[in-house]
PDB file of C-alpha atoms and ligand atoms in Angstrom:
ATOM      1  CA  MET A1178       0.043   0.024  -0.010  1.00  0.00           C
ATOM      2  CA  GLN A1179       1.265   3.372  -0.956  1.00  0.00           C
ATOM      3  CA  ASN A1180       1.556   6.183   1.665  1.00  0.00           C
ATOM      4  CA  SER A1181      -1.166   8.902   1.142  1.00  0.00           C
ATOM      5  CA  LEU A1182       0.039  12.416   1.249  1.00  0.00           C
ATOM      6  CA  ASN A1183      -2.338  14.829   3.013  1.00  0.00           C
ATOM      7  CA  HIS A1184       0.084  17.247   4.373  1.00  0.00           C
ATOM      8  CA  LEU A1185       3.459  18.423   2.585  1.00  0.00           C
ATOM      9  CA  ALA A1186       5.495  21.036   4.387  1.00  0.00           C
ATOM     10  CA  ILE A1187       8.501  22.708   2.811  1.00  0.00           C
ATOM     11  CA  ILE A1188      11.435  24.767   4.159  1.00  0.00           C
ATOM     12  CA  MET A1189      12.104  26.943   1.141  1.00  0.00           C
ATOM     13  CA  ASP A1190      15.889  27.445   1.600  1.00  0.00           C
ATOM     14  CA  GLY A1191      18.486  28.906  -0.767  1.00  0.00           C
ATOM     15  CA  ASN A1192      17.113  32.146  -2.208  1.00  0.00           C
ATOM     16  CA  GLY A1193      20.141  34.088  -1.218  1.00  0.00           C
ATOM     17  CA  ARG A1194      22.569  31.535  -2.601  1.00  0.00           C
ATOM     18  CA  TRP A1195      20.658  31.433  -5.824  1.00  0.00           C
ATOM     19  CA  ALA A1196      20.947  35.174  -6.422  1.00  0.00           C
ATOM     20  CA  GLN A1197      24.619  35.136  -5.469  1.00  0.00           C
ATOM     21  CA  LEU A1198      25.260  32.422  -8.167  1.00  0.00           C
ATOM     22  CA  GLN A1199      23.520  34.729 -10.708  1.00  0.00           C
ATOM     23  CA  GLY A1200      25.600  37.709  -9.698  1.00  0.00           C
ATOM     24  CA  LYS A1201      22.489  39.419  -8.179  1.00  0.00           C
ATOM     25  CA  GLY A1202      21.496  40.954  -5.019  1.00  0.00           C
ATOM     26  CA  ARG A1203      19.736  38.651  -2.389  1.00  0.00           C
ATOM     27  CA  GLN A1204      16.454  40.330  -3.159  1.00  0.00           C
ATOM     28  CA  ALA A1205      16.416  38.937  -6.740  1.00  0.00           C
ATOM     29  CA  GLY A1206      16.539  35.420  -5.078  1.00  0.00           C
ATOM     30  CA  HIS A1207      13.547  36.085  -2.927  1.00  0.00           C
ATOM     31  CA  LYS A1208      11.607  37.403  -5.872  1.00  0.00           C
ATOM     32  CA  LYS A1209      12.271  34.360  -7.808  1.00  0.00           C
ATOM     33  CA  GLY A1210      11.495  32.324  -4.713  1.00  0.00           C
ATOM     34  CA  ALA A1211       8.029  33.848  -4.426  1.00  0.00           C
ATOM     35  CA  SER A1212       7.334  33.170  -8.047  1.00  0.00           C
ATOM     36  CA  ASN A1213       8.122  29.441  -7.286  1.00  0.00           C
ATOM     37  CA  VAL A1214       5.854  29.452  -4.331  1.00  0.00           C
ATOM     38  CA  ARG A1215       3.042  30.101  -6.916  1.00  0.00           C
ATOM     39  CA  THR A1216       4.240  27.295  -9.298  1.00  0.00           C
ATOM     40  CA  ILE A1217       4.538  24.647  -6.561  1.00  0.00           C
ATOM     41  CA  THR A1218       1.273  25.744  -5.039  1.00  0.00           C
ATOM     42  CA  ASN A1219      -0.598  25.283  -8.223  1.00  0.00           C
ATOM     43  CA  TRP A1220       0.990  21.988  -8.947  1.00  0.00           C
ATOM     44  CA  CYS A1221      -0.104  20.705  -5.416  1.00  0.00           C
ATOM     45  CA  ALA A1222      -3.553  22.046  -6.025  1.00  0.00           C
ATOM     46  CA  LYS A1223      -3.798  19.928  -9.440  1.00  0.00           C
ATOM     47  CA  HIS A1224      -2.321  16.682  -7.517  1.00  0.00           C
ATOM     48  CA  ASN A1225      -4.787  16.214  -4.724  1.00  0.00           C
ATOM     49  CA  ILE A1226      -2.626  17.417  -1.893  1.00  0.00           C
ATOM     50  CA  ALA A1227      -4.840  18.767   0.708  1.00  0.00           C
ATOM     51  CA  HIS A1228      -2.377  20.830   2.753  1.00  0.00           C
ATOM     52  CA  LEU A1229       0.802  22.470   1.770  1.00  0.00           C
ATOM     53  CA  THR A1230       2.552  24.496   4.413  1.00  0.00           C
ATOM     54  CA  LEU A1231       5.526  26.714   3.509  1.00  0.00           C
ATOM     55  CA  TYR A1232       8.066  28.393   5.762  1.00  0.00           C
ATOM     56  CA  ALA A1233       8.035  32.003   4.393  1.00  0.00           C
ATOM     57  CA  PHE A1234       9.342  33.974   7.416  1.00  0.00           C
ATOM     58  CA  SER A1235      10.674  32.632  10.821  1.00  0.00           C
ATOM     59  CA  THR A1236      10.783  34.208  14.213  1.00  0.00           C
ATOM     60  CA  GLU A1237      14.472  34.235  13.656  1.00  0.00           C
ATOM     61  CA  ASN A1238      14.435  35.967  10.322  1.00  0.00           C
ATOM     62  CA  TRP A1239      13.961  39.410  12.152  1.00  0.00           C
ATOM     63  CA  ASN A1240      17.777  39.160  12.822  1.00  0.00           C
ATOM     64  CA  ARG A1241      18.520  39.685   9.246  1.00  0.00           C
ATOM     65  CA  PRO A1242      19.592  43.309   7.966  1.00  0.00           C
ATOM     66  CA  LYS A1243      16.633  45.523   8.139  1.00  0.00           C
ATOM     67  CA  THR A1244      16.817  46.211   4.380  1.00  0.00           C
ATOM     68  CA  GLU A1245      16.191  42.417   3.750  1.00  0.00           C
ATOM     69  CA  VAL A1246      13.486  42.197   6.381  1.00  0.00           C
ATOM     70  CA  ASP A1247      11.623  45.353   4.842  1.00  0.00           C
ATOM     71  CA  PHE A1248      12.043  43.674   1.412  1.00  0.00           C
ATOM     72  CA  LEU A1249      10.508  40.342   2.386  1.00  0.00           C
ATOM     73  CA  MET A1250       7.628  42.233   4.049  1.00  0.00           C
ATOM     74  CA  LYS A1251       6.915  44.225   0.845  1.00  0.00           C
ATOM     75  CA  LEU A1252       7.358  41.117  -1.259  1.00  0.00           C
ATOM     76  CA  LEU A1253       4.773  39.390   1.034  1.00  0.00           C
ATOM     77  CA  GLU A1254       2.362  42.285   0.752  1.00  0.00           C
ATOM     78  CA  ARG A1255       2.637  42.290  -3.055  1.00  0.00           C
ATOM     79  CA  TYR A1256       2.333  38.612  -3.240  1.00  0.00           C
ATOM     80  CA  LEU A1257      -0.920  38.384  -1.245  1.00  0.00           C
ATOM     81  CA  ARG A1258      -2.256  41.354  -3.283  1.00  0.00           C
ATOM     82  CA  ASP A1259      -1.335  39.905  -6.634  1.00  0.00           C
ATOM     83  CA  GLU A1260      -2.103  36.335  -6.013  1.00  0.00           C
ATOM     84  CA  ALA A1261      -5.606  36.764  -4.531  1.00  0.00           C
ATOM     85  CA  LYS A1262      -7.021  35.806  -8.043  1.00  0.00           C
ATOM     86  CA  THR A1263      -4.954  32.663  -8.333  1.00  0.00           C
ATOM     87  CA  TYR A1264      -6.455  31.373  -5.030  1.00  0.00           C
ATOM     88  CA  HIS A1265      -9.860  32.152  -6.158  1.00  0.00           C
ATOM     89  CA  ASP A1266      -9.398  30.665  -9.777  1.00  0.00           C
ATOM     90  CA  ASN A1267      -7.954  27.463  -8.441  1.00  0.00           C
ATOM     91  CA  GLY A1268     -10.148  27.036  -5.275  1.00  0.00           C
ATOM     92  CA  ILE A1269      -7.200  27.264  -2.938  1.00  0.00           C
ATOM     93  CA  ARG A1270      -7.752  28.264   0.720  1.00  0.00           C
ATOM     94  CA  PHE A1271      -5.163  30.528   2.280  1.00  0.00           C
ATOM     95  CA  ARG A1272      -4.203  30.266   5.934  1.00  0.00           C
ATOM     96  CA  ALA A1273      -1.376  31.738   7.906  1.00  0.00           C
ATOM     97  CA  ILE A1274       0.240  30.349  10.958  1.00  0.00           C
ATOM     98  CA  GLY A1275       2.694  32.167  13.326  1.00  0.00           C
ATOM     99  CA  ASP A1276       2.272  35.359  15.352  1.00  0.00           C
ATOM    100  CA  ILE A1277       1.118  37.992  12.924  1.00  0.00           C
ATOM    101  CA  ALA A1278       0.700  40.697  15.650  1.00  0.00           C
ATOM    102  CA  PHE A1279       4.229  41.818  14.734  1.00  0.00           C
ATOM    103  CA  PHE A1280       3.414  42.701  11.228  1.00  0.00           C
ATOM    104  CA  SER A1281       2.272  46.163   9.893  1.00  0.00           C
ATOM    105  CA  GLU A1282      -1.419  47.014   9.851  1.00  0.00           C
ATOM    106  CA  PRO A1283      -1.710  46.688   5.934  1.00  0.00           C
ATOM    107  CA  LEU A1284       0.080  43.295   5.931  1.00  0.00           C
ATOM    108  CA  LYS A1285      -2.092  41.958   8.849  1.00  0.00           C
ATOM    109  CA  HIS A1286      -5.302  43.045   6.985  1.00  0.00           C
ATOM    110  CA  LEU A1287      -4.111  41.382   3.683  1.00  0.00           C
ATOM    111  CA  ILE A1288      -3.571  38.152   5.623  1.00  0.00           C
ATOM    112  CA  LEU A1289      -6.898  38.224   7.589  1.00  0.00           C
ATOM    113  CA  ASP A1290      -8.840  39.311   4.381  1.00  0.00           C
ATOM    114  CA  LEU A1291      -7.387  36.578   2.224  1.00  0.00           C
ATOM    115  CA  GLU A1292      -7.959  34.055   4.957  1.00  0.00           C
ATOM    116  CA  SER A1293     -11.569  34.879   5.220  1.00  0.00           C
ATOM    117  CA  ALA A1294     -12.180  35.442   1.508  1.00  0.00           C
ATOM    118  CA  THR A1295     -10.798  31.828   0.697  1.00  0.00           C
ATOM    119  CA  SER A1296     -11.994  30.047   3.765  1.00  0.00           C
ATOM    120  CA  HIS A1297     -14.619  28.078   1.896  1.00  0.00           C
ATOM    121  CA  TYR A1298     -12.327  26.502  -0.747  1.00  0.00           C
ATOM    122  CA  THR A1299     -11.440  22.863  -0.368  1.00  0.00           C
ATOM    123  CA  THR A1300      -8.992  21.866  -3.330  1.00  0.00           C
ATOM    124  CA  LEU A1301      -5.859  22.790  -1.325  1.00  0.00           C
ATOM    125  CA  THR A1302      -5.141  24.626   1.847  1.00  0.00           C
ATOM    126  CA  GLN A1303      -1.890  26.633   1.341  1.00  0.00           C
ATOM    127  CA  THR A1304      -0.576  27.665   4.545  1.00  0.00           C
ATOM    128  CA  LEU A1305       2.280  30.384   4.909  1.00  0.00           C
ATOM    129  CA  ALA A1306       4.274  30.278   8.197  1.00  0.00           C
ATOM    130  CA  LEU A1307       4.741  33.851   8.852  1.00  0.00           C
ATOM    131  CA  ASN A1308       6.771  35.190  11.941  1.00  0.00           C
ATOM    132  CA  TYR A1309       6.650  31.472  12.727  1.00  0.00           C
ATOM    133  CA  GLY A1310       8.684  29.332  15.138  1.00  0.00           C
ATOM    134  CA  SER A1311       7.659  26.028  16.628  1.00  0.00           C
ATOM    135  CA  ARG A1312       8.817  26.914  20.119  1.00  0.00           C
ATOM    136  CA  ASN A1313       6.871  30.262  19.979  1.00  0.00           C
ATOM    137  CA  GLU A1314       3.724  28.337  18.662  1.00  0.00           C
ATOM    138  CA  ILE A1315       3.919  25.658  21.478  1.00  0.00           C
ATOM    139  CA  ALA A1316       4.550  28.410  24.134  1.00  0.00           C
ATOM    140  CA  ARG A1317       1.453  30.464  22.794  1.00  0.00           C
ATOM    141  CA  ALA A1318      -0.622  27.245  22.993  1.00  0.00           C
ATOM    142  CA  CYS A1319       0.559  26.541  26.535  1.00  0.00           C
ATOM    143  CA  HIS A1320      -0.319  30.133  27.488  1.00  0.00           C
ATOM    144  CA  LYS A1321      -3.821  29.634  26.003  1.00  0.00           C
ATOM    145  CA  ILE A1322      -4.378  26.544  28.082  1.00  0.00           C
ATOM    146  CA  LEU A1323      -3.230  28.138  31.081  1.00  0.00           C
ATOM    147  CA  LEU A1324      -5.522  31.151  30.698  1.00  0.00           C
ATOM    148  CA  ASP A1325      -8.475  28.896  29.895  1.00  0.00           C
ATOM    149  CA  GLY A1326      -7.872  27.470  33.542  1.00  0.00           C
ATOM    150  CA  ALA A1327      -8.722  23.975  32.078  1.00  0.00           C
ATOM    151  CA  LEU A1328      -5.916  22.067  33.832  1.00  0.00           C
ATOM    152  CA  ASP A1329      -7.349  19.342  36.019  1.00  0.00           C
ATOM    153  CA  ARG A1330      -5.197  19.141  39.197  1.00  0.00           C
ATOM    154  CA  SER A1331      -6.674  16.018  40.451  1.00  0.00           C
ATOM    155  CA  GLN A1332      -5.158  13.996  37.367  1.00  0.00           C
ATOM    156  CA  SER A1333      -2.216  11.817  37.691  1.00  0.00           C
ATOM    157  CA  PRO A1334       1.016  13.178  35.850  1.00  0.00           C
ATOM    158  CA  GLN A1335       0.240  10.320  33.284  1.00  0.00           C
ATOM    159  CA  GLU A1336      -3.456  11.418  32.765  1.00  0.00           C
ATOM    160  CA  ALA A1337      -2.558  14.906  32.618  1.00  0.00           C
ATOM    161  CA  ALA A1338       0.144  14.378  30.078  1.00  0.00           C
ATOM    162  CA  LYS A1339      -2.306  12.474  27.847  1.00  0.00           C
ATOM    163  CA  ALA A1340      -4.994  15.227  28.222  1.00  0.00           C
ATOM    164  CA  LEU A1341      -2.335  17.906  27.585  1.00  0.00           C
ATOM    165  CA  GLU A1342      -1.097  16.273  24.289  1.00  0.00           C
ATOM    166  CA  SER A1343      -4.580  16.787  22.901  1.00  0.00           C
ATOM    167  CA  ALA A1344      -5.196  20.218  24.446  1.00  0.00           C
ATOM    168  CA  ILE A1345      -1.697  21.283  23.044  1.00  0.00           C
ATOM    169  CA  SER A1346      -2.597  20.054  19.545  1.00  0.00           C
ATOM    170  CA  ALA A1347      -5.951  21.822  19.641  1.00  0.00           C
ATOM    171  CA  ALA A1348      -4.370  25.062  20.779  1.00  0.00           C
ATOM    172  CA  LEU A1349      -1.633  25.228  18.210  1.00  0.00           C
ATOM    173  CA  ASP A1350      -2.039  27.534  15.129  1.00  0.00           C
ATOM    174  CA  THR A1351      -2.500  24.249  13.076  1.00  0.00           C
ATOM    175  CA  ALA A1352      -5.480  22.987  15.190  1.00  0.00           C
ATOM    176  CA  ASP A1353      -7.511  21.583  12.596  1.00  0.00           C
ATOM    177  CA  MET A1354      -4.957  20.400  10.232  1.00  0.00           C
ATOM    178  CA  PRO A1355      -3.514  16.775   9.763  1.00  0.00           C
ATOM    179  CA  ASP A1356       0.057  16.065  11.048  1.00  0.00           C
ATOM    180  CA  VAL A1357       2.745  16.552   8.471  1.00  0.00           C
ATOM    181  CA  ASP A1358       3.317  13.384   6.300  1.00  0.00           C
ATOM    182  CA  LEU A1359       6.353  14.757   4.296  1.00  0.00           C
ATOM    183  CA  LEU A1360       8.644  17.565   5.038  1.00  0.00           C
ATOM    184  CA  ILE A1361      11.050  18.748   2.433  1.00  0.00           C
ATOM    185  CA  ARG A1362      14.036  21.150   2.938  1.00  0.00           C
ATOM    186  CA  THR A1363      15.657  22.584  -0.225  1.00  0.00           C
ATOM    187  CA  GLY A1364      19.058  24.275  -0.450  1.00  0.00           C
ATOM    188  CA  GLY A1365      21.268  21.555   0.776  1.00  0.00           C
ATOM    189  CA  GLU A1366      20.998  21.989   4.676  1.00  0.00           C
ATOM    190  CA  GLN A1367      19.833  19.283   6.832  1.00  0.00           C
ATOM    191  CA  ARG A1368      17.964  20.761   9.880  1.00  0.00           C
ATOM    192  CA  LEU A1369      14.460  21.527  10.884  1.00  0.00           C
ATOM    193  CA  SER A1370      15.120  25.242  11.969  1.00  0.00           C
ATOM    194  CA  ASN A1371      12.150  25.429  14.494  1.00  0.00           C
ATOM    195  CA  PHE A1372       9.492  24.444  11.703  1.00  0.00           C
ATOM    196  CA  LEU A1373       6.390  22.311  12.773  1.00  0.00           C
ATOM    197  CA  LEU A1374       8.424  20.351  15.437  1.00  0.00           C
ATOM    198  CA  TRP A1375       5.254  19.090  17.164  1.00  0.00           C
ATOM    199  CA  GLN A1376       3.264  18.479  13.775  1.00  0.00           C
ATOM    200  CA  ALA A1377       6.167  16.654  12.029  1.00  0.00           C
ATOM    201  CA  SER A1378       6.801  14.251  14.883  1.00  0.00           C
ATOM    202  CA  TYR A1379       6.256  11.279  12.484  1.00  0.00           C
ATOM    203  CA  ALA A1380       6.850  13.099   9.131  1.00  0.00           C
ATOM    204  CA  GLU A1381       9.131  11.595   6.460  1.00  0.00           C
ATOM    205  CA  LEU A1382      12.022  13.878   5.776  1.00  0.00           C
ATOM    206  CA  ALA A1383      13.477  14.675   2.309  1.00  0.00           C
ATOM    207  CA  PHE A1384      16.547  17.093   1.805  1.00  0.00           C
ATOM    208  CA  SER A1385      17.224  18.568  -1.622  1.00  0.00           C
ATOM    209  CA  GLN A1386      20.469  20.133  -2.818  1.00  0.00           C
ATOM    210  CA  THR A1387      18.459  22.265  -5.072  1.00  0.00           C
ATOM    211  CA  LEU A1388      18.191  26.001  -4.292  1.00  0.00           C
ATOM    212  CA  TRP A1389      14.528  27.012  -3.813  1.00  0.00           C
ATOM    213  CA  PRO A1390      14.203  29.312  -6.783  1.00  0.00           C
ATOM    214  CA  ASP A1391      15.117  26.207  -9.042  1.00  0.00           C
ATOM    215  CA  PHE A1392      13.118  23.601  -7.105  1.00  0.00           C
ATOM    216  CA  SER A1393      10.869  22.295  -9.915  1.00  0.00           C
ATOM    217  CA  THR A1394       7.559  20.355 -10.046  1.00  0.00           C
ATOM    218  CA  ASP A1395       9.468  17.374 -11.519  1.00  0.00           C
ATOM    219  CA  GLU A1396      11.758  17.154  -8.597  1.00  0.00           C
ATOM    220  CA  LEU A1397       8.853  17.459  -6.234  1.00  0.00           C
ATOM    221  CA  ALA A1398       6.972  14.676  -8.050  1.00  0.00           C
ATOM    222  CA  ALA A1399      10.047  12.410  -7.755  1.00  0.00           C
ATOM    223  CA  ILE A1400      10.477  13.068  -3.979  1.00  0.00           C
ATOM    224  CA  ILE A1401       6.534  12.305  -3.447  1.00  0.00           C
ATOM    225  CA  ASP A1402       7.026   9.213  -5.577  1.00  0.00           C
ATOM    226  CA  ASP A1403       9.852   7.992  -3.153  1.00  0.00           C
ATOM    227  CA  PHE A1404       7.846   9.074  -0.131  1.00  0.00           C
ATOM    228  CA  ARG A1405       4.841   6.936  -1.308  1.00  0.00           C
ATOM    229  CA  ALA A1406       6.866   3.819  -1.430  1.00  0.00           C
ATOM    230  CA  ARG A1407       8.369   4.267   2.123  1.00  0.00           C
ATOM    231  CA  THR A1408       7.560   2.113   5.040  1.00  0.00           C
ATOM    232  CA  ARG A1409       5.865   4.203   7.873  1.00  0.00           C
ATOM    233  CA  ARG A1410       5.633   2.546  11.069  1.00  0.00           C
ATOM    234  CA  PHE A1411       4.763   5.358  13.574  1.00  0.00           C
ATOM    235  CA  GLY A1412       6.783   3.633  16.175  1.00  0.00           C
ATOM    236  CA  ALA A1413       5.036   0.286  15.852  1.00  0.00           C
ATOM    237  CA  LEU A1414       6.337  -2.923  14.065  1.00  0.00           C
TER     238      LEU A1414
HETATM  239  C1  LIG B1436      15.516  31.114   2.632  1.00  0.00           C
HETATM  240  O1  LIG B1436      16.417  31.643   1.755  1.00  0.00           O
HETATM  241  C2  LIG B1436      14.258  31.729   2.416  1.00  0.00           C
HETATM  242  C3  LIG B1436      13.614  32.697   3.401  1.00  0.00           C
HETATM  243  C4  LIG B1436      14.244  33.257   4.424  1.00  0.00           C
HETATM  244  C5  LIG B1436      12.271  33.223   3.168  1.00  0.00           C
HETATM  245  C6  LIG B1436      11.503  32.417   2.145  1.00  0.00           C
HETATM  246  C7  LIG B1436      10.785  33.437   1.260  1.00  0.00           C
HETATM  247  C8  LIG B1436      10.424  33.192   0.022  1.00  0.00           C
HETATM  248  C9  LIG B1436      10.461  31.919  -0.664  1.00  0.00           C
HETATM  249  C10 LIG B1436       9.933  34.312  -0.692  1.00  0.00           C
HETATM  250  C11 LIG B1436       8.812  35.157  -0.141  1.00  0.00           C
HETATM  251  C12 LIG B1436       7.528  34.287   0.013  1.00  0.00           C
HETATM  252  C13 LIG B1436       6.366  34.578  -0.348  1.00  0.00           C
HETATM  253  C14 LIG B1436       5.210  33.635  -0.210  1.00  0.00           C
HETATM  254  C15 LIG B1436       5.966  35.845  -0.968  1.00  0.00           C
HETATM  255  P1  LIG B1436      17.724  32.298   2.273  1.00  0.00           P
HETATM  256  O2  LIG B1436      17.634  33.757   2.151  1.00  0.00           O
HETATM  257  O3  LIG B1436      18.032  31.797   3.662  1.00  0.00           O
HETATM  258  O4  LIG B1436      18.790  31.627   1.332  1.00  0.00           O
HETATM  259  P2  LIG B1436      20.350  31.383   1.575  1.00  0.00           P
HETATM  260  O5  LIG B1436      20.414  30.265   2.683  1.00  0.00           O
HETATM  261  O6  LIG B1436      20.805  30.839   0.347  1.00  0.00           O
HETATM  262  O7  LIG B1436      21.030  32.684   2.065  1.00  0.00           O
END
């Protein structure tokens, strides 16, 4: 039996190096990277993948030079404005995970408006991780649970841990999404960089040498074929 792929997550790494290899500034790499987001998203929509989650801006990315951060914010704004039609034309639902409170008012509005305008679409849910970090997400989830006052102090530590696993899953930004089945990182590095650590607990991992702007649908299809043939045991035999 082949594995089914409900949730694909991608760490889109290598924009800066791609630009450098072309003798261009890093911004050119991010621009080309954003255009590849469109290509890969549309391909996933046509290939029955229910969830595609992309790491677009991490909680650590604020540490980049201000000019690069500002450029990424503007690029994101332009992308959400220009791509609205693509989401509607292809029945794609847009969602954001991460703490968007830190973004400018116009960017926050674009995010919230596109989320609500596409919330009824069912072909593919494309989720952008924006100001996202797993540790931050889990900490925010724990904070919600503590504020709710739902902790039952009469439970044994074992009962409490079981109940808390469900409570944390339900309080994460990804609350109603399935766990990640396949996580791909492009750009040659082999690490998770604080991305979906809870949700990818049993994900299959794939690392590609290809820099994100060059990552093609053919390579994605080959990685997915390999994933479908893998044996997944989820800790059992
Ligand atoms: C990593 O490349 C990529 C990012 C920090 C951001 C990803 C952003 C995009 C793909 C473009 C914007 C996205 C949207 C949806 C508009 P890097 O800069 O770390 O590359 P490097 O490791 O070669 O320096």
